[in-house]
Coordinates of C-alpha atoms in Angstrom, one line a residue:
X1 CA -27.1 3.3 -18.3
X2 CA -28.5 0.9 -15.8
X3 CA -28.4 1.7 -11.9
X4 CA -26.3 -1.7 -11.3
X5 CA -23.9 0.2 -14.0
X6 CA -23.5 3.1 -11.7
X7 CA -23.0 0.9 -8.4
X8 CA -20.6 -1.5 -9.9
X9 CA -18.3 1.6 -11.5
X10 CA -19.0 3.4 -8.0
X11 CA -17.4 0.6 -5.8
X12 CA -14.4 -0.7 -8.4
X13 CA -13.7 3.4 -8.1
X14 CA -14.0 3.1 -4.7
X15 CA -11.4 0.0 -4.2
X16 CA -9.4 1.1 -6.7
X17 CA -8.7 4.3 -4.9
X18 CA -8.3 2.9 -1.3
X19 CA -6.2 0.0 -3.0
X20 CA -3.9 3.2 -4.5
X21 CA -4.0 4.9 -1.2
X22 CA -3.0 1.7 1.0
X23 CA 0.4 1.3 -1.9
X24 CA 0.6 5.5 -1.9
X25 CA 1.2 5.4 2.0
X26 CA 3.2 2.0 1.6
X27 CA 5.5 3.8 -0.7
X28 CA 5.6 7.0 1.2
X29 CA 7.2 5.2 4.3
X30 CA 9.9 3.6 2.1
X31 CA 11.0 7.0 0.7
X32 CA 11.1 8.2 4.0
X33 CA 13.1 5.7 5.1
X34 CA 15.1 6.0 2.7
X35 CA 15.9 9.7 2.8
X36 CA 16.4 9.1 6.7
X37 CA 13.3 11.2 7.9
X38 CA 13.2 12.2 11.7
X39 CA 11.3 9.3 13.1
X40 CA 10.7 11.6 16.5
X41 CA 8.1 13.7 13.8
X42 CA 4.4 12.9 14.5
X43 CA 3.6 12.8 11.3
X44 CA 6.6 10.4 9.9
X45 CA 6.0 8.3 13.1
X46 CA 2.1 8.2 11.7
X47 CA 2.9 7.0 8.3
X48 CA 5.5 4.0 9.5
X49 CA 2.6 3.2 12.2
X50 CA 0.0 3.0 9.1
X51 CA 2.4 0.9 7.1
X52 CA 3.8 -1.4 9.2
X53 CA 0.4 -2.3 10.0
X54 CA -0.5 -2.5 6.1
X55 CA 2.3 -4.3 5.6
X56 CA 2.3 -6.6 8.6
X57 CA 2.0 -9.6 6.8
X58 CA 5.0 -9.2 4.3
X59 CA 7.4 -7.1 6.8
X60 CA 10.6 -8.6 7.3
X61 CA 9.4 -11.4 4.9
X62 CA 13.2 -11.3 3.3
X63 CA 16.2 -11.6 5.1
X64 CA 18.8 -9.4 3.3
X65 CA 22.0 -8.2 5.3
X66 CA 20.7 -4.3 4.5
X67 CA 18.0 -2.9 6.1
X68 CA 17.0 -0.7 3.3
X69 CA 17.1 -3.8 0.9
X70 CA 14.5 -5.5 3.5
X71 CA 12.3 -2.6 4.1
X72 CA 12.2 -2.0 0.3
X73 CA 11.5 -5.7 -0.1
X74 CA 9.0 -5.9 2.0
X75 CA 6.8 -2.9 2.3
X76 CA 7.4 -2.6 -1.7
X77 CA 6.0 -5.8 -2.0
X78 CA 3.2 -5.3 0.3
X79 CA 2.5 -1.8 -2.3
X80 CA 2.6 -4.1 -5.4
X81 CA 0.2 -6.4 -4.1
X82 CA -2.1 -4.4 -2.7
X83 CA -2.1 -2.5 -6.0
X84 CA -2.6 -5.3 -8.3
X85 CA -5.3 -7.2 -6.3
X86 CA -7.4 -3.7 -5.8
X87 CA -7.1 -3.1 -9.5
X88 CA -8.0 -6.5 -10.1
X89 CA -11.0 -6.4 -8.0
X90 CA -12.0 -3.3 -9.3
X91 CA -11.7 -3.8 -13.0
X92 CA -13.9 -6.9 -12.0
X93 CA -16.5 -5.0 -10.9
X94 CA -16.6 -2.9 -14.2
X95 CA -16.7 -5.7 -16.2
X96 CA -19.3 -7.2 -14.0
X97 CA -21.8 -4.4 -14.6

């Protein structure tokens, strides 16, 4: 096993992971919205902070008369892409190597 092996395995891990942890949070705020979590808790208040900011470029991308439809929509897109880029990205890198 070559050291450039190693490396490239170490940083598609590495994006894979983050790219799961971006659509894991991402996912996390839409079942809390869903569910109607107390948005006056520090911690739910943290995760829709963290995704609205990971999902800033796709929130309120669709223009449904529900809320829940847009915030599924949007931040469940935001997750998908996010997932299939990462992975993308990383199973590049294991190729690569």
């Amino acid at each position: 096993m070559s050291p450039g092996y190693r490396t490239g395995s170490q940083a598609g891990r590495v994006i894979a992971i983050v790219a799961d942890v971006m659509a894991l949070i991402l996912g996390l705020w839409i079942l809390m919205y869903l569910l109607d979590a107390n948005r006056a808790n520090d911690f739910v208040q943290f995760v829709h902070d963290v995704a609205r900011w990971l999902a800033g470029w796709s929130h309120d991308l669709f223009t449904f008369d529900e809320e829940w439809a847009r915030v599924v929509c949007g931040y469940g897109l935001a997750a998908v892409v996010y997932l299939v880029v990462g992975h993308a990205v990383a199973g590049r890198l294991y190729r690569r190597h």
